[in-house]
Each structure stands twice: as structure tokens, then as C-alpha cells.
Amino acid sequence: MTTTPAPAGVLRTAYQKAVADYWNNEKDPVNLRLGDVDGLYHHHYGIGDYDPSVLEGPQETRDERIIAELHRLESAQADVLLDHLGPIAPGRRLLDAGCGRGGTSIMANARFGCQVDGISISQSQVDFAGGQAAKRGVDDKVRYHFANMLDTGFPTGAFQGIWNNESTMYVDLFELFAEHARQLAYGGRYVTITGCYNDVTGGRSKAVSRIDEHYTCNIHPRSAYFKAMAANGLVPINVVDLTAATIPYWELRAQSSLATGVEDPFLTAYREGSFHYLLIAADRV
Amino acid sequence: MTTTPAPAGVLRTAYQKAVADYWNNEKDPVNLRLGDVDGLYHHHYGIGDYDPSVLEGPQETRDERIIAELHRLESAQADVLLDHLGPIAPGRRLLDAGCGRGGTSIMANARFGCQVDGISISQSQVDFAGGQAAKRGVDDKVRYHFANMLDTGFPTGAFQGIWNNESTMYVDLFELFAEHARQLAYGGRYVTITGCYNDVTGGRSKAVSRIDEHYTCNIHPRSAYFKAMAANGLVPINVVDLTAATIPYWELRAQSSLATGVEDPFLTAYREGSFHYLLIAADRV
Amino acid sequence: MTTTPAPAGVLRTAYQKAVADYWNNEKDPVNLRLGDVDGLYHHHYGIGDYDPSVLEGPQETRDERIIAELHRLESAQADVLLDHLGPIAPGRRLLDAGCGRGGTSIMANARFGCQVDGISISQSQVDFAGGQAAKRGVDDKVRYHFANMLDTGFPTGAFQGIWNNESTMYVDLFELFAEHARQLAYGGRYVTITGCYNDVTGGRSKAVSRIDEHYTCNIHPRSAYFKAMAANGLVPINVVDLTAATIPYWELRAQSSLATGVEDPFLTAYREGSFHYLLIAADRV
Amino acid sequence: MTTTPAPAGVLRTAYQKAVADYWNNEKDPVNLRLGDVDGLYHHHYGIGDYDPSVLEGPQETRDERIIAELHRLESAQADVLLDHLGPIAPGRRLLDAGCGRGGTSIMANARFGCQVDGISISQSQVDFAGGQAAKRGVDDKVRYHFANMLDTGFPTGAFQGIWNNESTMYVDLFELFAEHARQLAYGGRYVTITGCYNDVTGGRSKAVSRIDEHYTCNIHPRSAYFKAMAANGLVPINVVDLTAATIPYWELRAQSSLATGVEDPFLTAYREGSFHYLLIAADRV
Amino acid sequence: MTTTPAPAGVLRTAYQKAVADYWNNEKDPVNLRLGDVDGLYHHHYGIGDYDPSVLEGPQETRDERIIAELHRLESAQADVLLDHLGPIAPGRRLLDAGCGRGGTSIMANARFGCQVDGISISQSQVDFAGGQAAKRGVDDKVRYHFANMLDTGFPTGAFQGIWNNESTMYVDLFELFAEHARQLAYGGRYVTITGCYNDVTGGRSKAVSRIDEHYTCNIHPRSAYFKAMAANGLVPINVVDLTAATIPYWELRAQSSLATGVEDPFLTAYREGSFHYLLIAADRV
Amino acid sequence: MTTTPAPAGVLRTAYQKAVADYWNNEKDPVNLRLGDVDGLYHHHYGIGDYDPSVLEGPQETRDERIIAELHRLESAQADVLLDHLGPIAPGRRLLDAGCGRGGTSIMANARFGCQVDGISISQSQVDFAGGQAAKRGVDDKVRYHFANMLDTGFPTGAFQGIWNNESTMYVDLFELFAEHARQLAYGGRYVTITGCYNDVTGGRSKAVSRIDEHYTCNIHPRSAYFKAMAANGLVPINVVDLTAATIPYWELRAQSSLATGVEDPFLTAYREGSFHYLLIAADRV
């Protein structure tokens, strides 16, 4: 019944191998310690205002409070993403493209009760995420695969919903949406939350290039998302500018011991208007 | 300083002449009596919940109460549209494409203090709207022109913002957005609120065709908006599905003496999912 | 040897289901009683001048005379369509896309002696047509299938000729011609007779929208046919404007007891020039 | 009132100069002697059956009889082209693109009474044609210009009708139709009669290359006409395959003293199906 | 392990059959006698300066000297082509599209040690080439197939390198490069050496049409190569104008007993600038 | 006679302002001290092997020797670029798009004797370059303008040649080549030398992002150049991979006191194959 994509030839280019290496070796506390809070390991940022009281109180538990609050904000982000999938029947199937350590897939299964396939080009992430699903006893429904989101091997029309939670900046959007369009059932829903640079302020700003360099990624202009969707039968139904909502997350993180240095370019880019944090929900036609 | 588009050759096709005739002769109470409430004459529908108490109370003033409430909802719709223009400096210029009897133009000028040009292919509407602007003493800032939105004659890059408030269903979207893109300054904002049929449910439903027939219009599929924007340098920043928010307006209107018969196909189409009421805000790049 | 398309998933959208329901329930005398004349049941209109004498004579047989004459004109139309297929060898295979109650398929088999597959999304039509083929003893050569013309399941390159006899207004032309191009052998012939609205007179006229509403269809502009063919390797070799030739059919029908009310918008649209009755023959390259 | 295109820069490429040289020096009896019959000098071929009796009778007048008959057929061709322009009011303006020695322009003026502009890149042809118009006293209405049909210098929307009578094989069709679309009024008519090679039989046959070499021209595939029209707002309304109708002209010409040697590749190409003689009438939208 | 393309339906059009016939019957000494020199039979032209001394000396061996020199130049051309394939590991596979009598395939195998598949639509060429491979004992590695380069039947991604050595003028470039892109592994290399006409001098010159007529081919404009590559994921890395380098070959050949008459249009076209001899190397992405 | 582009509105976006600021404030010794050698101030890199002896000898003049050698290599690069312009008559006009401190413009004027216009969005660079032209007494022929290369204000068809010497990474290539195509005379030549990332190795590598961040630029993939040229009538005639030829320049520079830190990502990117140094020469058709 279940089709597992073939692992052969997953990493096609030197670039993909470099990205995979990065994530295979990544053990960033900002991802691990936040996940430790409740076992939902995310690889994306948060939205919503933080509780300023976490910055106060005893120094020895300050980090703990901040970590819990950052984690709350990143789970809130995943919830907003899942809200835009619309209702999903338990018998349908979902794809988490670029699943990281698997948190959003777990939340989706918990919400809808349906089968979720998460894919990553990092074998370490796949293994880690699989372990989490097993630990929670949902590995019959939530499966993680070592697969390339540009060529997954999944059957045509197999999914009722697909999302990319901050994972589109590693791939060409025309190739990505062609593959998503192929995999979605007619009328299926696609959702992405992504950082994109602002065509209106012009080319990639210095701050945006610093983010690209940090993650070895290729942040796209906002326009590229809509061009690539228009070319691949994905029709937007909701577009939400989450920029203002994500700034508090970065401000809190910058004040924590988990700051990685990438906080500054993010805050600069968002504030100068050269970068947006965007949610797009679209239907497959 | 001000450029007025040339009136010659405004009506290019038999279809455009028929549309102009329709609106030149239209004296629908649902438009006139609602406008009489406060002198803002709209040609679009409303959003938001209505106050159910207007349906109760003395029969002789029931209509008056409903009319005031419907008008409140249609002004609320215009406010939401203007919200998405973002901040507009008083020295900039705005274009109301398909301005009807001019209500939204007046509201925009009142909000931003800037020059607003409204255009229509109905000379009667242009005259009526111009009279309203004069009456309010804003005719130095708010001007209405007999012009075709596909070929306005306005100079290139002249406008900081352009909107279509339910007027895109009379024109080809590729031609329209090409002309809008030409007229917008770099970084300018475009906003439309429109009914569009849902590609996901398939072709134009019977209810949608009844609306087309009622207004001699050509409702577009949702996908057409995004394709035509992608082809013309208009990049969405917000897309809001207003369908649920507009249904109360129609339910109230259906219960009023002003009902024109088109309420039934609108409610049917919205409820069966074959039709959306959509706001799109996009930047010119 | 013979491949039958799979029935699963034939009706993909709410729109397609609505169209199928319409035709499953349709028992319009204008189709049934005309077919009864000689057992060729058509779902298209006629061409050529009618014999005015059928309007005269005894009242009690007037209907019968008109019916026979209308049927002669609609069979004449089918003959003109088949003329444009060119010579077809008995060993080749033809596809009647949107076959209705099957009349043109029967005529094609009678003319060329070859295998003909008719497809419809109305199971009732498929059953009715299959019964007719059986009755005539040609069901070894003429087969009707419950199938979607956008995704038939027939093998690539299987057909030497394909036609749509007034059935393209239910589908997207780019999708349709992509599927036709896939199914046609290199050098195969495609023929359609269709009503299309006239880009020159502008958007869909009120009369055209009335036709759309009557049949829950989506009449295309003339230009759409040529754009979609150019994009799909279909090269016109003959285009014939049949508008003048079809008007007599509608004039006669309007005077008969079988008139359904749609005669008026057809005559209005044809006479005002907003609508054409067009034959296009094209080669697959 | 009348705009004359600027002569500067008419010949842009070495190829255009070679074509101009060819026609400046051409004094082919098959063009000159046929024109002498009644002063209508054509540069195109004929259609219709010839009267076989012209081949019989006294040898000394055989050529004269054949010449008169060939001329009758080529004038018949021009008449069919003009038929497809539809009705043209005397106050409108027509463009004969690639007018040769001007015959079709004279016939169009005689039929419609309107202004006709003929253009050629051969100054000799322009001078010759101008002399003919003067001789007939129609030079106030029929003017010939030394101009490049890809960049005429005529104003936008100036013409109600444009035709190419066998002159499209010297230019890129996308460039040509872009310029025609620019020059035609909305709703204006374009007509071409042309030889085109048949995509269905594959690439340019040896016979077609011989014709190309004879005239230094670039015969296009049939598909190119429809692609270039679709891309430039020209929508076919009639397409007529005149191949069978032109073969008699070539058979008669091959038997005359005026044969130039190109008769053989024409007859071969038409008969083997690698070449079509096509009329296309299209509307500007 | 080895996949052989299916022979069925190789010749799809009359044009392809004519080309196949031409090459099946061709026994031109300029190809055969040059190949006899060392058993490498080529069907392309040469590059580099010739040794003028071959024109001097005893008359009875003059031809022999010229033949050896022409052959040296055509082998030099094949070497330059192979240089641009870059390093090819022995375990990879190469495709010689339009292999003629097979010389370049043999050279490629000798250089890289890898498997080479040559394809031709001339069965005679395939048989001849196969005989040569057997004679050299490399028929386990070098195989020739009767196949159409537009639809080879080879598996997707099978080849590390593909070349066309003067064989692109028989096919549509968009179809050709689509098939090549399909067959090349990601990152694979494509190389072509070809004559192309110069868009800058305008349309096909008379000399170019004479070459087309001689070989029943369809020489493309230079621009067509780059458009078709851009559309099919082939990205140039080196483009070399070999025109000056190939003229000596033609000058020498024109002075030999093997001259076929096509020397004059080639020299004219190259010298007048209407024709280029171009090498393009591109990567598959 | 001379047209100077209007300075108004040169800097359209925040990005362009940031780039202008960067170059207005840049006083990098690697540019200034190299230019001091002979008064040709370049803003590009060099090609060719360096003389290893410059690294030896007295320490106090080591820098001087290296600077002279680096300057020799960058002037050699400019010479190769100018070689690909082909012959330019003294009466023609050239455009140096992104002229920096003006060195290549001076060299072009010295070689061809013709008028050269250099443009930059850095007013400081324009002033500096203008001063150099005055000092050399060529300011009647070599003029520098504060202008945006995407919208120069120069007349259509004004230039026989245009080049970008390492300045394309600041702009969208489709917009750039559209403007270049507009400005070039038919048959004019365009040349660029540029760094581009390698589609074959995948997305932007970390090293490439470091270069982007250093210069606030947007390095394009190689494929983008050919797509944008194909879309804008620019047809390649020579493409040269200069990667191997530029590596020595970087190796020498890395050993000098002028090293800015960007040497390491350049050398890494070139050596790992993720980045190319490419020359493209193309004709305008």
C-alpha cells in the first residue's frame, strides 16, 4: 500500500551533497535544546509576541525560560502552517518536504490522524526523526525518508497536502513545484512558510547574502514563488505576510545564549524591508 | 501638472459599448438608495456580519434599517481595500479603475489627502461621480474621467497605487495588468477585490454563468489573476479569501426590498465553493 | 488488441459531475425525436437551408415534417465534419470525443468501415449509444466508453483521426488538445465543429452567457482554439465559418414545438456577430 | 493626412539587399507579358482550371492564348484574396505588403474605392507600380512606397486591411505579424496567400529547397503561420487549402514558352504533398 | 546491460525517408576514398591549414596526396570535437547522433575506452559502420543502430556525452535537444559541430539554399541553436567559430578530382559571411 | 549630436542605492594602486600567467612588482574583451556598461579611435573617470555618465558595440539584455566577461555566497546568461571559459599586501568548479 521512494541517486549535485553534509553534522543547540522541551524537534523559526517576563527572574533558569518560550513560538508557527492545509481526512496522505528532525510531521499526524511522509536529504535527520516517531508510537503513520524533494519517487497524485516549512531556499522553485504538482491530488493543497527577499527593494541585500552564506542556501525573490506556481498549476488562495509576527522571535533569540550570529542579518533584513517572512497557501488544479 | 486621458476611442468593441450602455442606464435602487445614506455611492458588495436586529422592529422603517446596514458593510469593504494600499503620501496619486459612482475614490482622498483619478466607461457614472466630488468640495483632488482601463492615456509611472473594486470581470486580465504595470511607479501597490470562479471545482458553474449573464460580464478563474500578475511584474504580498465575510451581506440583501434576483446565484455559488470573493494586494516591480 | 480506458476517476471536479448529471438526466425531445427518425441520435446542430415547405401543409404532421428536416440538417453537419477527416483506411481507428448518443460515430464507421471509439462522461449516453450500436450490429467496431476526454486512458498515437462535434465548450482547450495530440498518430487529423465567441466584438455577450448558463458550459473565444492548437502541435489546414449556414437550422427550430428557449440567444448571438459556428481541421505534427 | 514611411534604413541586412537586387533586375516575361494583357502586373500565381482549348489552334498565337489564360488565373487568385478582406468602406485604408508591380493594389482600389498603400523593397517595382497608378489616374488613392514590411513607418492602427500576396517567404513571420498587428485597426482583417511547406511530410523537401534557391527565399512550414498569428493577436476566421486549385496554373505554364524552370519543383512539391498553397484570413484583436 | 533502441517506426515522415534513401544510396568517393586512407570513414568536413605541397609533384599521385590531406583535416575536426567532451571515464557511455559510416565513434572509443553507440537512419551506413567496428575488433564496445535521433529508444540519463557531428541540419532543434536532454545524465556534456546560417546577414542566402538542396537538408540559423538549448537545459560552456579554420579544407577539395560541386556554395557562403562553421559545447543541467 | 542620458531617477531601488554607496566610498588599494601604474583604472580581474620572479627579490619593492604584474594581467583581460568586439570604425559609438573608474573605455578609444560612453551608478566613479579622460585629453571622445544600465536614456540603435566587464552581477539579466538589445544597432556586438556560478554543481556554493556578500552582488548561474540572451535577440558567436586563465591572478593577489580577503572564496569557488570566469561575445539580430 505504502510506496517508499528509492534512495538511489538522491544527491545529484555537489551543492546537494554540501547541504546534506551541513545538516548531517549540525548539532545546533538552538534546534536540539528547543526540541528537548516536549520532543517536537523543529528546523524553522517562530511567530507571535514573546512573554517579556522570561527575560527576568533568576539568571540560572533564564536560558530555560527563553528556550521554552522560543519553542512555543516555533510550534505556533507550525500550527499556523497546518491551519492552512484545511481539513484533511484521516485516510489521506501528507508530505512534509524538507522535514528536518520531523516536528511538523508529528504535529500534522496528531491533528489529522492521517499518514505523513517526511523527506530530507540528510540521513541523520531522517534517522533522528524516525526515532522520535517510534518513541511516540506513531511510526506506523509517520515515516521519514532519505529523498530529494525534486525527485521523490512517490507516485503521481498520492498526496492531499504538501508543505515546505522553510526548506524551499535550497532548490529551484520551478523544479520543486513541478514535482509537487505531480504528487498532489487534483484539488490538493500546498502550503509554504519561507523567507524571501523583496523584489521591491531590489537585489539580494548584504544581510540576505549573509543568511545565504550561513546556511549555504539560495534565498529566492518573492516574485519567483508566484511565477513558479503560475507555471505549475498551483493557485494561491491565501498569502500572509508574517514578517512583523516573526521579529519578536528573533529579538528574543538574540538575547539568549543560543544565538548563533545569524540573528543580526535576519533582524536587519526584516527591518530594512529587504526580506519577508511569507506564508502561501495554494490549490493544485 | 495633471494629465487627463483623451476621451477619443474609449469604447473599442461592441462588448464595451454594451457594458457602457448597461451602466449608463442603470438606476438600481440597491446602488442609489444605499449611496443616499451618506453620499458615498458604491458599486460593490459588502463584508462583515450584519446586525440581525435590523430585520426586526417596525415594518415601515425596516427597509431603511437594512439599507443603512448594507451600506455600512459596503463601506467596510472599501475600507479593507484601502487598508491594503499601505501608507500613501499626500503628494502621490491614485487610480480607481472602474470607479462606478465614485465612492471609493472619495474615501481614498479623505484617508490619504492625495489626488485620486477615477475612470469609467460609463459617461453617466463619470458625471454623477464628478457631481459628488464637487458637492463635497474635493473636485480639485478627486477627478473622474471617461476612459477605458485597458488604455487610459495616463502617463507611465504616474500612480503610487491603483485598485479595481469589482471591475476586473469586464476585461482581459493580461491587458489590464499590462496597463496597470505601465502606470504604476516602481514599488507602487495594486489592490483588487473581485469575485472569481474556483478552478478547483472546475469550469464556470451554472450559478456563475447566471451572474455573468446578469451583468454581461466575464468572471475569471482564480488562476487567471495570478498568471496575469506573474506576467506583468505584479508580485502578491497579501491574498485574503473574503468569501465567508461577504455571505452575510448577501443574506441580508436577499431579505430586503432591494433584492434584484442576483442574490440567489451569488449565495449558491459562494456556498457550493464554485466562486470566491478574493482580495489581492501586489507590488509593482 | 482493443484498449478500453479505465472508468476510475473519470469525473474529477464538481463541474464535471454537474455536466454529467445534466446529460444523464437530459431527455430533450429535440434530441430524442430527431434521432428517432432514422436511429442516428445527434447532440449537435444542423447546417444548410431548410425546405420552407415543411412549415406548410396539415398541422397534425407539421411537427413530424419539421423534425425530419431538422434531423436532415444535423446529419448534413456531421457529414461535413467527416468530410474533413480525409480518407481513413478501414484498419485505422477514430475517436469521437464527447460522443453524446453516438450518431456521428455510427456515421463514421459506415463511411470508413474502421473502428470508432466514442467517449462521454454521461454513463446514460454511453449506455444509450452502445445499445444503438448493438441494434445495428456494429458493436464489434463501434464502442462507447465512460471516459473523460482530458484523460482518456487510450494509448499514445492510437488514433488516425479525432473529432469534437460541439463538445469542446466543457473543457480547457489547452488540456484537451494536449491529450488529443498525445493520442493522435503523427500526421493524424483533428476536426472540430464548435460555437465560439468572437474576440473582435469583445467579451462574452449577454446572449453567449445565456447559452453558457443553459448548458452549464464555458464557450471559448475563437482565439483560444488557435492558441491551444499552436501550443500542441495541431496545425490548421482548413477553417470554415459555418455561421451563415447554421442560422436556418435555428430559424426552423424556433418555429417548431421542440424549441427549448435557447433558440433566441443562439439567433441573437449569431446575428449580432458575437458568436461564430466554426469548423477547424488540423494535422498532428 | 497621408503618412509616407521614411525611406532611410529600409534595407537592413545583406539578405534584404540581395532580395531587392533580384527584384530590381527581374524582367521575367512571365510577369511582364502577363501584365501587358490588361495592365494589371502581378507577382503571384493563379488558381482555377484553365481552358484546355488555349493549347490547341494556330501555333503562332498559342503563346498569346496561354498568356491571356495564365493572366486570367492570376487575376482570379487576386480576386479570391480580396473576397476575404470582407467589405471595406471607401474611407478606410489598405496595405499591400510586398506589392510587386502593384496589380493587387489597383484591383483593391477598383473594388472598394479606398486608399491603398503598396510597399516593396525593390525601388524598380515601386517606380513601375507608381507609373501604372498614374497611367490609370488613381495615383491620388493608390500609392507605392519603398519600404520594409518589417518596419514600415506607417502609424499604429492605420489600416482596416492588410495582405501579403505571396510575399511572406522573405521575412520572419513573428516580426512580420507583430508589425502588421501594430498597423491594423482593432478588428481589422489580414489575408495572405502563400506557399508553405507541409510539416506533416517533415522538413523542407528537395523540391522546396529548389524553389527557395530560385527566389532566394525562405519558405516557412505551415505551422509557423499559425504560431506567429497566435503570438500576435491575429485570429483565423477562414483557412482554405488552394493546392488543388493552383496545380492547373502550373501545368499550363509548364507548357508555355514562358516557363522559367521553376515549374517542375512547384509541381513536384504540390503533387508529393510536401508543399501547400494556402489562404489564411484572420482578424486583429 | 545494453539497451538497443527498437527499430520499429524509425522513419516517421516522407522527409526522413527521403534523407534515408539519399544516404542509403550515397557512394560518394569524397567519403569513401578518404575513409580508405586509414579505415576511419567520416561524413563531415575538415579544419586546419592544408599542406600546399600536396598540390605539386607528380600528377599521377596528386589525387592520392590530396585525399590523404583532406582526410587528415577531417580527422583533425573530429579530434577537436572530442576534445570538448572533456574527460570521459571508461565505464561511461557516449552517443554519436547521426554517425554516418562511424568514424567519430571509433575515434571516441579509442580515446576514452568507453562504450559508444552510433545511430543513423540509413541502414546502409549502420551496416557499413558495424562492419568497420567488427574489423577493428571493437564491436563489443562500439555499436551502431538504425534509429531516429528524435526518438532513439535509449533509456533516460544513459549517456555521459552526446555529439552531433554535422547532422543537426536534418531535424528540428527543439525536438532534438529535448531528446538529448532526456538521454544525458545530469552534468553530461553535449557537443556539436555544425554549419549554420548567420542571422546577422538575414535569411538563408542563395548559397545556403543550394547546400540545402544538395543534401535535402534544412540549415538552421545560428540563433536557433541557442534558443533550443536554453529551452532544454543545455548550457553552453564553449562556443568556437571555426569558419576561418574550415575554408582551407574547401579550397583544397575544390582543386581535387573529388569535388562534387557543393564546394562553390560552401566557399561563397563562408566568405560572404552568410554561413558559419560553429562548435558548441554545453552541459546538461 | 551626442545624447546624454538624464540623471533623474537613476537609482530606483534601495539595493541600487546600497551598491552606489559602496562604490562611492570604495577606495580599495587593489583598485587605486594598480591604476596608478599607468593611469588605467580597472575594476575587474586579470587573466594569464604571472611572472613568478615578482615574488622574489628585495622585500621593499616586492609590493610594487606584484602591483605592476597584477595590473598587467587586468589590462590583458580588457584587451581580450576588446578583441571580441571585432573591428569598430572610428565613426561608430561604444557603450561601457558599468565602467567603474573608466579604464576599459580609455583602452577602447585608444584602439578604435571612436566615441565611447561609460556609465556607472557611482557618481564618484563617474567623476574620477571623467578626470582621467580630461587628463589624457580624450574627453571629447570618452564621456562618463551617471546612469543606470537598465534604463540609460541613450537612443535606440545608437551603439555598434556594448560590453559589461564584470558588472552584470548587480542587475537582472533579462532587463539588462532588453536594454542592451534596444541600444545596439542591428548586427552590433555585445561582449561580457563575468563570473557566473555553475549550474552543474548546483545552487550557489558557500564560496559564491561569500563573494555575493562581499560585493552586495547577485552572481547569476551560467544558464541565466544564455536564457536572457535567447530572449533578447543576442546570438552568441564565441564563448570562452577563462577560469583556468584567471586563477594565477588570484594566486598572485593572495600573496600580496593588497589582498582584501575575497581571494579565498574566489580561489575556492574556481577550484571546486562551482564558479566560472566566462567571456561571451554575441551579435544583435
Coordinates of N, CA, C and O in Angstrom, one line a residue, chain C residues 32-80:
Chain C
L32 N -34.1 13.5 -28.8 CA -34.6 12.1 -28.9 C -35.5 11.9 -30.2 O -35.4 11.0 -30.9
R33 N -36.4 12.9 -30.4 CA -37.4 12.7 -31.5 C -36.7 12.8 -32.8 O -37.1 12.2 -33.8
L34 N -35.6 13.7 -32.9 CA -34.9 13.8 -34.2 C -34.1 12.5 -34.4 O -34.1 12.0 -35.6
G35 N -33.6 11.9 -33.4 CA -32.9 10.7 -33.5 C -33.8 9.5 -34.0 O -33.4 8.6 -34.7
D36 N -35.0 9.6 -33.5 CA -35.9 8.5 -33.8 C -36.2 8.4 -35.3 O -36.6 7.3 -35.8
V37 N -35.9 9.5 -36.0 CA -36.2 9.5 -37.5 C -35.6 8.3 -38.2 O -36.2 7.6 -38.9
D38 N -34.2 8.2 -37.9 CA -33.5 7.0 -38.6 C -32.6 6.3 -37.7 O -31.7 5.6 -38.1
G39 N -32.7 6.6 -36.4 CA -31.8 5.9 -35.4 C -30.4 6.5 -35.3 O -29.6 5.9 -34.7
L40 N -30.2 7.7 -35.9 CA -28.9 8.3 -35.6 C -29.2 9.5 -34.6 O -29.8 10.5 -35.0
Y41 N -28.8 9.3 -33.4 CA -29.0 10.2 -32.4 C -27.9 11.2 -32.3 O -26.7 10.8 -31.9
H42 N -28.2 12.5 -32.5 CA -27.1 13.5 -32.5 C -27.3 14.4 -31.3 O -28.3 14.5 -30.7
H43 N -26.2 15.1 -31.0 CA -26.2 16.2 -30.0 C -25.5 17.4 -30.5 O -24.6 17.9 -29.8
H44 N -25.9 17.7 -31.7 CA -25.3 18.9 -32.3 C -26.3 19.6 -33.1 O -27.4 19.1 -33.3
Y45 N -26.0 20.7 -33.7 CA -26.9 21.5 -34.5 C -26.7 21.2 -36.0 O -25.8 20.4 -36.4
G46 N -27.5 21.8 -36.8 CA -27.5 21.5 -38.3 C -27.0 22.6 -39.1 O -26.9 23.8 -38.7
I47 N -26.7 22.3 -40.4 CA -26.3 23.3 -41.3 C -27.1 23.1 -42.7 O -27.5 22.0 -43.0
G48 N -27.1 24.2 -43.4 CA -27.8 24.2 -44.7 C -29.2 24.8 -44.7 O -29.8 24.9 -43.6
D49 N -29.7 25.2 -45.8 CA -31.0 25.7 -45.9 C -32.1 24.7 -45.7 O -31.9 23.5 -46.1
Y50 N -33.1 25.1 -45.0 CA -34.3 24.1 -44.9 C -35.3 24.3 -46.0 O -35.4 25.3 -46.6
D51 N -36.0 23.3 -46.2 CA -37.1 23.3 -47.2 C -38.3 24.0 -46.5 O -38.9 23.5 -45.6
P52 N -38.6 25.2 -47.0 CA -39.7 26.0 -46.4 C -41.0 25.3 -46.4 O -41.9 25.6 -45.6
S53 N -41.2 24.4 -47.3 CA -42.5 23.7 -47.5 C -42.9 22.9 -46.2 O -44.0 22.6 -46.0
V54 N -41.8 22.6 -45.4 CA -42.2 21.8 -44.2 C -43.0 22.6 -43.2 O -43.7 22.0 -42.3
L55 N -43.0 23.9 -43.3 CA -43.8 24.7 -42.4 C -45.3 24.8 -42.9 O -46.1 25.2 -42.1
E56 N -45.5 24.4 -44.1 CA -46.9 24.4 -44.6 C -47.6 23.0 -44.5 O -47.0 22.1 -43.9
G57 N -48.7 22.9 -45.1 CA -49.4 21.6 -45.1 C -50.2 21.4 -43.8 O -50.3 22.3 -42.9
P58 N -50.7 20.2 -43.6 CA -51.5 19.8 -42.5 C -50.8 20.0 -41.1 O -49.6 19.6 -41.0
Q59 N -51.5 20.6 -40.2 CA -51.0 21.0 -38.9 C -50.5 19.7 -38.1 O -49.5 19.7 -37.4
E60 N -51.3 18.6 -38.3 CA -51.1 17.5 -37.5 C -49.7 16.8 -37.8 O -49.2 16.1 -36.9
T61 N -49.2 17.0 -39.0 CA -47.9 16.4 -39.3 C -46.8 17.4 -39.4 O -45.7 17.1 -39.9
R62 N -47.2 18.7 -39.1 CA -46.2 19.7 -39.2 C -44.9 19.4 -38.4 O -43.8 19.5 -38.9
D63 N -45.1 19.0 -37.2 CA -44.0 18.7 -36.3 C -43.2 17.6 -36.9 O -41.9 17.7 -36.9
E64 N -43.8 16.6 -37.4 CA -43.1 15.5 -37.9 C -42.3 15.9 -39.1 O -41.1 15.5 -39.2
R65 N -42.8 16.8 -39.9 CA -42.1 17.3 -41.1 C -40.9 18.2 -40.6 O -39.8 18.0 -41.1
I66 N -41.1 19.0 -39.6 CA -40.0 19.8 -39.1 C -38.9 19.0 -38.5 O -37.7 19.2 -38.7
I67 N -39.3 18.0 -37.8 CA -38.4 17.1 -37.1 C -37.5 16.4 -38.1 O -36.3 16.3 -38.0
A68 N -38.1 15.9 -39.2 CA -37.4 15.2 -40.2 C -36.4 16.2 -40.9 O -35.3 15.8 -41.2
E69 N -36.9 17.4 -41.1 CA -36.0 18.4 -41.8 C -34.8 18.8 -40.9 O -33.7 18.9 -41.3
L70 N -35.1 19.0 -39.6 CA -34.0 19.4 -38.6 C -33.0 18.2 -38.6 O -31.8 18.5 -38.6
H71 N -33.5 17.0 -38.6 CA -32.6 15.9 -38.5 C -31.8 15.8 -39.8 O -30.6 15.5 -39.7
R72 N -32.4 16.1 -40.9 CA -31.6 16.1 -42.1 C -30.4 17.1 -42.0 O -29.3 16.8 -42.4
L73 N -30.7 18.3 -41.4 CA -29.7 19.3 -41.3 C -28.6 18.9 -40.4 O -27.4 19.2 -40.6
E74 N -29.0 18.3 -39.3 CA -27.9 17.9 -38.3 C -27.1 16.7 -38.9 O -25.9 16.7 -38.6
S75 N -27.7 15.8 -39.6 CA -26.9 14.8 -40.3 C -26.0 15.4 -41.3 O -24.8 14.9 -41.5
A76 N -26.4 16.4 -42.0 CA -25.6 17.1 -43.0 C -24.4 17.7 -42.3 O -23.3 17.7 -42.9
Q77 N -24.6 18.3 -41.1 CA -23.5 18.8 -40.4 C -22.4 17.7 -40.1 O -21.2 17.9 -40.3
A78 N -22.9 16.6 -39.6 CA -22.0 15.5 -39.3 C -21.2 15.1 -40.6 O -20.0 14.7 -40.5
D79 N -21.9 15.1 -41.7 CA -21.3 14.7 -42.9 C -20.1 15.7 -43.3 O -19.1 15.3 -43.8
V80 N -20.4 17.0 -43.1 CA -19.3 17.9 -43.4 C -18.1 17.7 -42.5 O -17.0 17.8 -42.9

